[in-house]
Short mmCIF file of C-alpha atoms in Angstrom, two decimals:
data_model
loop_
_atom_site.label_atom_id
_atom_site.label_comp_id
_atom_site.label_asym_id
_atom_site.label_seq_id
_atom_site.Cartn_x
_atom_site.Cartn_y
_atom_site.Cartn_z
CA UNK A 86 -32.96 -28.97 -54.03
CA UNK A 87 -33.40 -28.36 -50.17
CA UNK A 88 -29.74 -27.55 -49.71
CA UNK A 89 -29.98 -24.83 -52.84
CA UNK A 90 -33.01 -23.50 -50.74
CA UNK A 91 -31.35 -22.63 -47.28
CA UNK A 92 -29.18 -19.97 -48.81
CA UNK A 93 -32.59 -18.29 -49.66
CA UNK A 94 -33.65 -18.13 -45.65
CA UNK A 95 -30.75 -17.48 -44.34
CA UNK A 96 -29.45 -14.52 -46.32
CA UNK A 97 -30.50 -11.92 -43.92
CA UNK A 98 -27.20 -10.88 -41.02
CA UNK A 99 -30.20 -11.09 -38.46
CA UNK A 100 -30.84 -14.92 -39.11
CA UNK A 101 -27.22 -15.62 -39.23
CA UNK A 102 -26.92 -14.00 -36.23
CA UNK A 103 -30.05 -15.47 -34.46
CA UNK A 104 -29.07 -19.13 -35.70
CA UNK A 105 -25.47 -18.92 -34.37
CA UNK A 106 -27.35 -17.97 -31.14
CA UNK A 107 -29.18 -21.09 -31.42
CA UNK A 108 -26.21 -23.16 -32.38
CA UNK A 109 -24.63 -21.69 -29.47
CA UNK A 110 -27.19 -22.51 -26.79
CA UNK A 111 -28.36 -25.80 -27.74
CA UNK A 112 -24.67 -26.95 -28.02
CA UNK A 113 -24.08 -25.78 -24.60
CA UNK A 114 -27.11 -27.77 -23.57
CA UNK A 115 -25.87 -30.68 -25.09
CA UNK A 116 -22.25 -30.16 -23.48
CA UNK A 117 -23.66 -29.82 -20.25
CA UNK A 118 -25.13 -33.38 -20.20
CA UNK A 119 -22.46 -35.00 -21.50
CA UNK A 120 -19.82 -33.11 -19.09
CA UNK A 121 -21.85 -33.80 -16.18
CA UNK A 122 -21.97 -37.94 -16.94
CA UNK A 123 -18.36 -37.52 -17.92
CA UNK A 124 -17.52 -36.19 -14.51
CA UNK A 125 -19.15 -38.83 -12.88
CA UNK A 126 -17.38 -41.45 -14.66
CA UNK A 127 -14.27 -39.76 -13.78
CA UNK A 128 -14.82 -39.43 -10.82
CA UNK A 129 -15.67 -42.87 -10.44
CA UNK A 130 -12.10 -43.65 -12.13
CA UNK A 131 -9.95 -42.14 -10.06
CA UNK A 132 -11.64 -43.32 -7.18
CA UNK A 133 -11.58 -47.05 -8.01
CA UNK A 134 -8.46 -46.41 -8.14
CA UNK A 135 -7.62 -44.98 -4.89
CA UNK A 136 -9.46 -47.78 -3.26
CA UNK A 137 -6.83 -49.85 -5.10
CA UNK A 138 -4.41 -48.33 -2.54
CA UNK A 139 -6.63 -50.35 0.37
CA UNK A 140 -6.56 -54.01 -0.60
CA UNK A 141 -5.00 -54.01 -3.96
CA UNK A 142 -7.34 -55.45 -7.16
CA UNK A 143 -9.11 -57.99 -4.66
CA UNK A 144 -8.38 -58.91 -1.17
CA UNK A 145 -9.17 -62.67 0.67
CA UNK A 146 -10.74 -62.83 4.18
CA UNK A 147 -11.95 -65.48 6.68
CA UNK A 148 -15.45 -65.73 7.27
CA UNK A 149 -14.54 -66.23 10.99
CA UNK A 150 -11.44 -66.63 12.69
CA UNK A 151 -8.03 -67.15 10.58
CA UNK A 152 -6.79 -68.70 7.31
CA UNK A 153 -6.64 -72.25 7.56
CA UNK A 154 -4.86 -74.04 4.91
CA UNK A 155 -2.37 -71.69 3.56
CA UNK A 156 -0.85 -73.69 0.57
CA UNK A 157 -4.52 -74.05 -0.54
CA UNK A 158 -5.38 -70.88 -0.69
CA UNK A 159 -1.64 -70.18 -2.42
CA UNK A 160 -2.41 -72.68 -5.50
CA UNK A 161 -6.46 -71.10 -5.60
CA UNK A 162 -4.64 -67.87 -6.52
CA UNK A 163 -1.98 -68.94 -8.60
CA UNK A 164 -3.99 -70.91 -10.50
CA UNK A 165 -6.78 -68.20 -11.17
CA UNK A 166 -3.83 -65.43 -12.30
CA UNK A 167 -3.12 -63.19 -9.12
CA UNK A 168 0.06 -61.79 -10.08
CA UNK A 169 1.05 -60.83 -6.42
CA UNK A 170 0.12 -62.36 -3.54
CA UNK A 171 0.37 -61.24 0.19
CA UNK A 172 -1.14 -62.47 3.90
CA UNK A 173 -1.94 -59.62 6.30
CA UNK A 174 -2.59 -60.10 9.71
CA UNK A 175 -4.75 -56.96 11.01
CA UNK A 176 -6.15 -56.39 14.51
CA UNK A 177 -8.33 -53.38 16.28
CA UNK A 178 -6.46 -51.67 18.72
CA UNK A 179 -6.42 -47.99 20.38
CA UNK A 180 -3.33 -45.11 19.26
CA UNK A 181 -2.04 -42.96 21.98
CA UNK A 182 -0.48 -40.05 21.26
CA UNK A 183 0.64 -36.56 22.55
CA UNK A 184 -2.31 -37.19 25.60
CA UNK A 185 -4.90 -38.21 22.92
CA UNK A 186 -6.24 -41.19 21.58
CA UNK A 187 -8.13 -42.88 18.33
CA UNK A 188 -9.20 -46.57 17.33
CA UNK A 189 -7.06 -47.58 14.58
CA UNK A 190 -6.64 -50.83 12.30
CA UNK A 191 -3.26 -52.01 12.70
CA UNK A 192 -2.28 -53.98 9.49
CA UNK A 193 0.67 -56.74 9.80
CA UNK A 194 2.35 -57.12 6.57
CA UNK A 195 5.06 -59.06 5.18
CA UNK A 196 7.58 -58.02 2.39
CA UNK A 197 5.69 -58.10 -0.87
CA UNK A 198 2.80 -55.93 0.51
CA UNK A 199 3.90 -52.64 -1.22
CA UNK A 200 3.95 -54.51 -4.39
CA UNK A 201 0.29 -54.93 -4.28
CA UNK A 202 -0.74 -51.42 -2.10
CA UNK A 203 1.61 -48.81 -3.48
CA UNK A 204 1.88 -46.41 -0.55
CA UNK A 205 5.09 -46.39 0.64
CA UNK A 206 5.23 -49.08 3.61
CA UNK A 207 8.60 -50.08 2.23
CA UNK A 208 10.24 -47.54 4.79
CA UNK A 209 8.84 -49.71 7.75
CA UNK A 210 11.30 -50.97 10.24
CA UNK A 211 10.82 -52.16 13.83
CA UNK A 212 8.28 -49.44 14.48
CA UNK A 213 4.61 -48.38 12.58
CA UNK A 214 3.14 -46.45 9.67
CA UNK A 215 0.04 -44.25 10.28
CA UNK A 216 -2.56 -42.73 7.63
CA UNK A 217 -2.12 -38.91 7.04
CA UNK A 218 -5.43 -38.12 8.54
CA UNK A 219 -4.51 -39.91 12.03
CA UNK A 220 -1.29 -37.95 12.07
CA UNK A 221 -2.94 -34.81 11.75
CA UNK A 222 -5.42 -35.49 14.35
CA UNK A 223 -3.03 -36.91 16.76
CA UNK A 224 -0.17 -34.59 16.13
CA UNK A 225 2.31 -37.22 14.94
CA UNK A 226 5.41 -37.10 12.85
CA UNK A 227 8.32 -39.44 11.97
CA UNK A 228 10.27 -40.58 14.31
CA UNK A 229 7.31 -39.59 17.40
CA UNK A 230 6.65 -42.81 19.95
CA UNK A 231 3.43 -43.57 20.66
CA UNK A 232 1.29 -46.35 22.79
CA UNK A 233 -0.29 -49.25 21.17
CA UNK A 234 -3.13 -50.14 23.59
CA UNK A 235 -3.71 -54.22 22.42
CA UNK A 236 -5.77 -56.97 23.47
CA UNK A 237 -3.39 -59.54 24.81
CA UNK A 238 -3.12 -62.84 22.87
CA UNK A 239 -2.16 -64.99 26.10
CA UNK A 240 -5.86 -66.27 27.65
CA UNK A 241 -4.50 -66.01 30.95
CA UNK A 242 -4.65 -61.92 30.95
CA UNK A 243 -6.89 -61.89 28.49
CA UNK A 244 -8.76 -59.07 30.57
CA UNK A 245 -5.77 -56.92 30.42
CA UNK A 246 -4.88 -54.67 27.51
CA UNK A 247 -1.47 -54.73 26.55
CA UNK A 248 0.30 -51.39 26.28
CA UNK A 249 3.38 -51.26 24.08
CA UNK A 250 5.53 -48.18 22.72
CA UNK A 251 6.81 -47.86 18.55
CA UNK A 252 8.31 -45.50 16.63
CA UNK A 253 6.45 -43.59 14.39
CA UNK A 254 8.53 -44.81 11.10
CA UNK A 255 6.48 -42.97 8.50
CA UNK A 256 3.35 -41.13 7.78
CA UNK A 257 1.34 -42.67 4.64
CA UNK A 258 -1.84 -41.66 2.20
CA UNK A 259 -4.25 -43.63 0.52
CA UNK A 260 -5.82 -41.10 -0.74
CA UNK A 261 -9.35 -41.79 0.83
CA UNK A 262 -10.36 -40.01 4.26
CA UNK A 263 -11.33 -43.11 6.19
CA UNK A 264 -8.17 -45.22 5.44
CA UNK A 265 -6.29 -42.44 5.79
CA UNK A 266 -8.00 -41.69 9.64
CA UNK A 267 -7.86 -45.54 10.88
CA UNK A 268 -4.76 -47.42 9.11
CA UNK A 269 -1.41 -47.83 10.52
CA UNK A 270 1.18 -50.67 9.07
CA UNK A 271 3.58 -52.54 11.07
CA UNK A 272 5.84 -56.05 10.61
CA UNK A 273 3.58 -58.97 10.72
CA UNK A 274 6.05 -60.85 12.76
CA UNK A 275 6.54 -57.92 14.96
CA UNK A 276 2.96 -57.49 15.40
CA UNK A 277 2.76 -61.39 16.05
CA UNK A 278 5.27 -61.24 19.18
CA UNK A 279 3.69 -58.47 20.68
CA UNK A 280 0.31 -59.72 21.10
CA UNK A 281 2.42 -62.85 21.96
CA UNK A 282 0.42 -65.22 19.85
CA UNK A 283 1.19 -67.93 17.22
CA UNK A 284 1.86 -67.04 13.41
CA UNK A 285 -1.30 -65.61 11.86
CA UNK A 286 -3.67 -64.60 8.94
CA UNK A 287 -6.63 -63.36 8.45
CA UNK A 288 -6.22 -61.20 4.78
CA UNK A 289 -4.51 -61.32 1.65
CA UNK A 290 -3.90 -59.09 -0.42
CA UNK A 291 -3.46 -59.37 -4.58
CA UNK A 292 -3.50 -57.78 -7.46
CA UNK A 293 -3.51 -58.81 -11.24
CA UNK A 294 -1.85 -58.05 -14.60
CA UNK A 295 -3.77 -57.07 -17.43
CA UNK A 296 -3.27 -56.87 -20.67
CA UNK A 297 -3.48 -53.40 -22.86
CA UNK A 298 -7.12 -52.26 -23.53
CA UNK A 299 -9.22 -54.67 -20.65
CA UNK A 300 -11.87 -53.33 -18.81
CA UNK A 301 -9.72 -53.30 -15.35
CA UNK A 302 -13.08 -53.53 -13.51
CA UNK A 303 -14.37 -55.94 -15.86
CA UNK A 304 -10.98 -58.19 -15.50
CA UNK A 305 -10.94 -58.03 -11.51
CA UNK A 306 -14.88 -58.96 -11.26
CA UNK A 307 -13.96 -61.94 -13.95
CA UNK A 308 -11.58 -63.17 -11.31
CA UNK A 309 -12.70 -62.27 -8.02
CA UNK A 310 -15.51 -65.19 -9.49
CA UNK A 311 -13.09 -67.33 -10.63
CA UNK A 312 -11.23 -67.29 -7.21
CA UNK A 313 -14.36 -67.25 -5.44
CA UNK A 314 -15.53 -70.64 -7.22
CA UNK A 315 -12.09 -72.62 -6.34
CA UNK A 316 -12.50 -71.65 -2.41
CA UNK A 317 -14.56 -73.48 0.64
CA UNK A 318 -16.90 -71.62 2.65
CA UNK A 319 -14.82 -70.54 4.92
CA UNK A 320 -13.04 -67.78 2.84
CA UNK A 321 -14.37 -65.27 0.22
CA UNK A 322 -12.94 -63.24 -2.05
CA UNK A 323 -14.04 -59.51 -2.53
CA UNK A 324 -13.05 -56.70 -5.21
CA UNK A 325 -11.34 -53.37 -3.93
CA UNK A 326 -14.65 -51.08 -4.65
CA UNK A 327 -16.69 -54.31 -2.42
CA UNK A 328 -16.85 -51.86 0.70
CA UNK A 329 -18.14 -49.16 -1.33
CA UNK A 330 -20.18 -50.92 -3.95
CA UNK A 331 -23.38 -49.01 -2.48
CA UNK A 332 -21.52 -45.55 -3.09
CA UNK A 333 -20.53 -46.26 -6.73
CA UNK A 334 -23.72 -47.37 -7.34
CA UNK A 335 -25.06 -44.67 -5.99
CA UNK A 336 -23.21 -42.93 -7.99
CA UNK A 337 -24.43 -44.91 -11.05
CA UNK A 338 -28.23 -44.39 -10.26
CA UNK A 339 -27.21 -40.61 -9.79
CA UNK A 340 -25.77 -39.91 -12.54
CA UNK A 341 -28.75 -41.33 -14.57
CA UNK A 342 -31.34 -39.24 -12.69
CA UNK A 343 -28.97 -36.06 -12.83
CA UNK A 344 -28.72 -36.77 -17.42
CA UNK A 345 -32.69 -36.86 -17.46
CA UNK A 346 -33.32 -33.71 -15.68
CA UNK A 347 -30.75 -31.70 -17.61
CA UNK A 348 -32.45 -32.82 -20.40
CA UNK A 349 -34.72 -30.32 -19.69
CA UNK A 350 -31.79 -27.63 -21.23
CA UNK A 351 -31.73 -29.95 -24.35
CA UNK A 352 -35.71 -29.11 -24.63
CA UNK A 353 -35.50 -25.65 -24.10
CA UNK A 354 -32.60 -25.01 -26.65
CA UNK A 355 -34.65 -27.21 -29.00
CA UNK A 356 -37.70 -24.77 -28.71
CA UNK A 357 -35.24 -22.31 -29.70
CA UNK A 358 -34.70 -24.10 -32.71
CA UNK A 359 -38.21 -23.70 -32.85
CA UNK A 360 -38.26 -20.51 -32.59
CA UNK A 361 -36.43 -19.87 -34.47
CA UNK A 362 -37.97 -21.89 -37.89
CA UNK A 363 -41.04 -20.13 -36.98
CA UNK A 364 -39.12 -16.90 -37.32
CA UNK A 365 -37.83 -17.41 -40.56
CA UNK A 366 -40.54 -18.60 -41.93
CA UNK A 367 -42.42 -15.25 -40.71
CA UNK A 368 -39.99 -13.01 -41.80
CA UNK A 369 -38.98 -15.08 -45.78
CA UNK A 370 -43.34 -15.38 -46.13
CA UNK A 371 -42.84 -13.76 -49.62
CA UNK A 372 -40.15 -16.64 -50.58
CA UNK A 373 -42.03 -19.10 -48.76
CA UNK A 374 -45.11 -18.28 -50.73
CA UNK A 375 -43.65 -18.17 -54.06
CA UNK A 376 -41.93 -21.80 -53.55
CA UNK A 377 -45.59 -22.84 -53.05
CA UNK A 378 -46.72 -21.00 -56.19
CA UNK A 379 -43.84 -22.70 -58.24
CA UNK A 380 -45.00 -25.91 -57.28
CA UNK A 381 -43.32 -26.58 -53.78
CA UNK A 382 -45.64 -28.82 -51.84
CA UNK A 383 -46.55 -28.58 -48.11
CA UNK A 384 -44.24 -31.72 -47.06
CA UNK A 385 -41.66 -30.62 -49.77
CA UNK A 386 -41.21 -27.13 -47.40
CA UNK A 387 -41.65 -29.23 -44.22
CA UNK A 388 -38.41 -31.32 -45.37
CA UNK A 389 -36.69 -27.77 -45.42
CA UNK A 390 -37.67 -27.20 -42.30
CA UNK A 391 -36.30 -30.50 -41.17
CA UNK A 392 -33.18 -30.72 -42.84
CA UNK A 393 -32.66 -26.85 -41.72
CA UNK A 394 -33.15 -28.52 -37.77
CA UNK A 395 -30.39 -31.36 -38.72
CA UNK A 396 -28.27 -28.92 -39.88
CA UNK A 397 -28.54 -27.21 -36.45
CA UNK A 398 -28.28 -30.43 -34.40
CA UNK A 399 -25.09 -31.85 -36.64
CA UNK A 400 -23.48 -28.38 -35.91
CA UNK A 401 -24.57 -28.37 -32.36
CA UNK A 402 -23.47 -31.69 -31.51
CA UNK A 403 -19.72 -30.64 -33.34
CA UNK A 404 -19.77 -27.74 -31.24
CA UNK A 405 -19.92 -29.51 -27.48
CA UNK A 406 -16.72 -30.97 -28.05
CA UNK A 407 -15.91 -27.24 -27.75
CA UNK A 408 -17.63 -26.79 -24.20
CA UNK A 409 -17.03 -30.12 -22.95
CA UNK A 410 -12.78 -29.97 -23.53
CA UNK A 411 -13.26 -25.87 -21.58
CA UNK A 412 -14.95 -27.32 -18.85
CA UNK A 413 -12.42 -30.49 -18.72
CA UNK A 414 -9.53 -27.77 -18.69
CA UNK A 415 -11.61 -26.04 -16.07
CA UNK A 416 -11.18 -28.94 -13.93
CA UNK A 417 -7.84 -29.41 -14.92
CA UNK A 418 -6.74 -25.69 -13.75
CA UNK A 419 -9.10 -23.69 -11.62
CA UNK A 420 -8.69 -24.32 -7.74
CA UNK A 421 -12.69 -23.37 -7.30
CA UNK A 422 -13.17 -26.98 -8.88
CA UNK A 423 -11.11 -28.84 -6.42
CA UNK A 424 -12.86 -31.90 -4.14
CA UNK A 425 -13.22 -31.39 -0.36
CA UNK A 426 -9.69 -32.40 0.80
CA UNK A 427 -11.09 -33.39 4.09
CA UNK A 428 -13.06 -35.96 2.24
CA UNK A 429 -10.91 -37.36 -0.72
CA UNK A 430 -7.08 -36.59 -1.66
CA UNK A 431 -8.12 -37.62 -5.23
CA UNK A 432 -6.01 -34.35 -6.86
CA UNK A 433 -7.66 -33.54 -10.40
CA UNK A 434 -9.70 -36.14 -12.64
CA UNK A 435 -10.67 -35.18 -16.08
CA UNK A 436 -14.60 -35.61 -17.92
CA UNK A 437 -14.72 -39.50 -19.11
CA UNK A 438 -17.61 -40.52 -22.00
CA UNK A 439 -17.56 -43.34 -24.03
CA UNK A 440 -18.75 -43.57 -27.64
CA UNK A 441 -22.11 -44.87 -25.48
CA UNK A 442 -22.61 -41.43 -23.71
CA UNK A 443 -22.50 -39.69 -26.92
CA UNK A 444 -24.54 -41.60 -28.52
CA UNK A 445 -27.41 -41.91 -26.29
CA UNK A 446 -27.15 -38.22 -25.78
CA UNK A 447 -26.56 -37.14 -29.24
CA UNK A 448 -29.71 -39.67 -30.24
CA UNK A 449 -31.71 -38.24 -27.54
CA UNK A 450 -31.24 -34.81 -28.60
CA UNK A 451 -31.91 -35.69 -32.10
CA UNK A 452 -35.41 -37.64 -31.61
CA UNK A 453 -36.42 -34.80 -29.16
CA UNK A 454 -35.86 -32.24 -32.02
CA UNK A 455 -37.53 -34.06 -34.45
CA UNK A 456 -40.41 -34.77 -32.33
CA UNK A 457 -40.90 -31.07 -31.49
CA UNK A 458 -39.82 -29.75 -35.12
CA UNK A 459 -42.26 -32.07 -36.55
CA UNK A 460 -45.74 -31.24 -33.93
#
């Protein structure tokens, strides 16, 4: 019976017209929301995985001092499912350069490394690897020498830095600004002779295989706990994101605050939907009161009502799949949407929602309209 009725109020081009306007705007509402977490999450993505491109899935460290019992350590992460494994040595030092100068993080890695970090280290020779960023500011390019200003391993001159010369082999991006301004790669071993100390380790390096449809982050924070449970004090193990855990949570907290105050669109296009109930029951009054004169009862028309705001919100919710894939290909294609190079090299990342985010959104939507429709 209420379906047979809506052709009745609606028959009229100007409440076609006005309830496509309302379909229109509260979709766009809902869209909005939902594109907004969705670029949060994305963005999230593809920077979890850029930090990949640091450490690898998880990365080992000494609490102080060095590794101590290699083989240990070896079997811990064998037995726990690190699919590659590999010990860096990495020291502070200071990068001269065409008369200027920046602290850097030299990194001594072994073959294996660019298994596990991806970045092309596999062109190292005798010489080192710089970040993109500390190129640019120092002016460097392949094949360039430059001074390595060290703190000498021997405790006799301990007080003396150690200057030695390399060869610029190649130039390398993580894809995050601050690796990408303070890492430079060279040869453990050569790294070892130069400070002229005995073989050393004080990182490694892993990542992990998982299977098809995992939760990646999920997977690594399973066995970053695992690994962390078969170690001593001494050592602990850390997830790529660890060093910035307070950003993505940020992030998380953000993106919470930022869906509840858009919200605020979701109300206003539902007092549109209002609006626009109130209008046609103004301007069908004659229908309206002879349904009540053939025996239509006051919660029989509020049901029409009702089902006429469902049939809004159902069509609404349909249509932000519209919005939400234009402002995805937005993303995708319009250079005014591009992040701050200077910041992150993170290219283009598309809106990411989960059948959660649509339904807390859609449900939200949905008890706010009733709630209104129904004062």
């Amino acid at each position: 019976m209420i379906r047979s009725l809506l052709p009745i109020f609606l028959a009229q081009k100007s409440l076609v017209k006005f309830a496509v306007g309302v379909v229109v705007g509260f979709s766009f509402s809902i869209g909005v929301v939902l594109s907004t977490i969705g670029l949060m999450d994305g963005f999230v993505d593809v920077l979890k995985k850029r930090l990949r491109n640091i450490n690898g899935d998880a990365y080992v460290f000494a609490r102080q001092g060095y590794i101590p019992n290699q083989s240990e350590l070896e079997k811990t992460l064998k037995g726990h499912g690190a699919k590659n494994y590999s010990f860096v040595f990495q020291v502070e030092s200071f990068l001269l350069g065409n008369e200027q100068q920046k602290g850097t993080l030299i990194k001594g890695i072994e073959e294996g490394f660019e298994k596990i970090v991806p970045i092309g280290t596999e062109k190292l020779k005798d010489g080192i690897i710089v970040g993109s960023r500390l190129a640019k500011d120092l002016s460097l390019k392949e094949g360039d020498n430059i001074v390595l200003a060290l703190t000498r391993g021997n405790q006799q001159f301990k007080t003396m830095p150690l200057l030695k010369t390399v060869r610029v082999d190649g130039i390398v991006s993580h894809g995050v600004h601050e690796p990408d301004s303070r890492f430079a790669y060279m040869k453990r071993s050569n790294l070892i002779q130069l400070l002229e100390i005995e073989d050393r380790k004080n990182l490694v390096v892993m990542n992990f295989e998982a299977p098809e449809g995992v939760n990646y982050s999920e997977l690594v924070k399973q066995k970053v706990n695992d690994i962390n449970s078969g170690l001593d004090y001494s050592l602990v193990v850390r997830p790529f994101w660890r060093e910035h855990g307070v950003m993505l949570e940020a992030i998380g907290h953000e993106k919470a605050m930022i869906s509840i105050a858009l919200m605020i669109l979701v109300v206003v296009s539902i007092f549109n939907v209002l609006a626009f109930i109130f209008f046609v029951n103004e301007i069908k009054s004659r229908e309206v009161f002879l349904l009540r004169a053939l025996g239509l009862s006051r919660t029989g028309l509020i049901k029409v009502w009702i089902f006429l705001a469902l049939s809004l919100w159902i069509v609404s919710c349909l249509m932000s799949q519209g919005f939400i894939w234009l402002f995805n290909w937005m993303l995708g294609n319009l250079s005014l949407l591009d992040m701050p190079s200077d910041v992150y090299h993170i290219g283009r990342f598309q809106v990411i929602l989960d059948s959660t985010d649509y339904l807390i959104v859609y449900s939200a939507a949905l008890v706010l309209l009733l709630i209104i429709v129904s004062m």
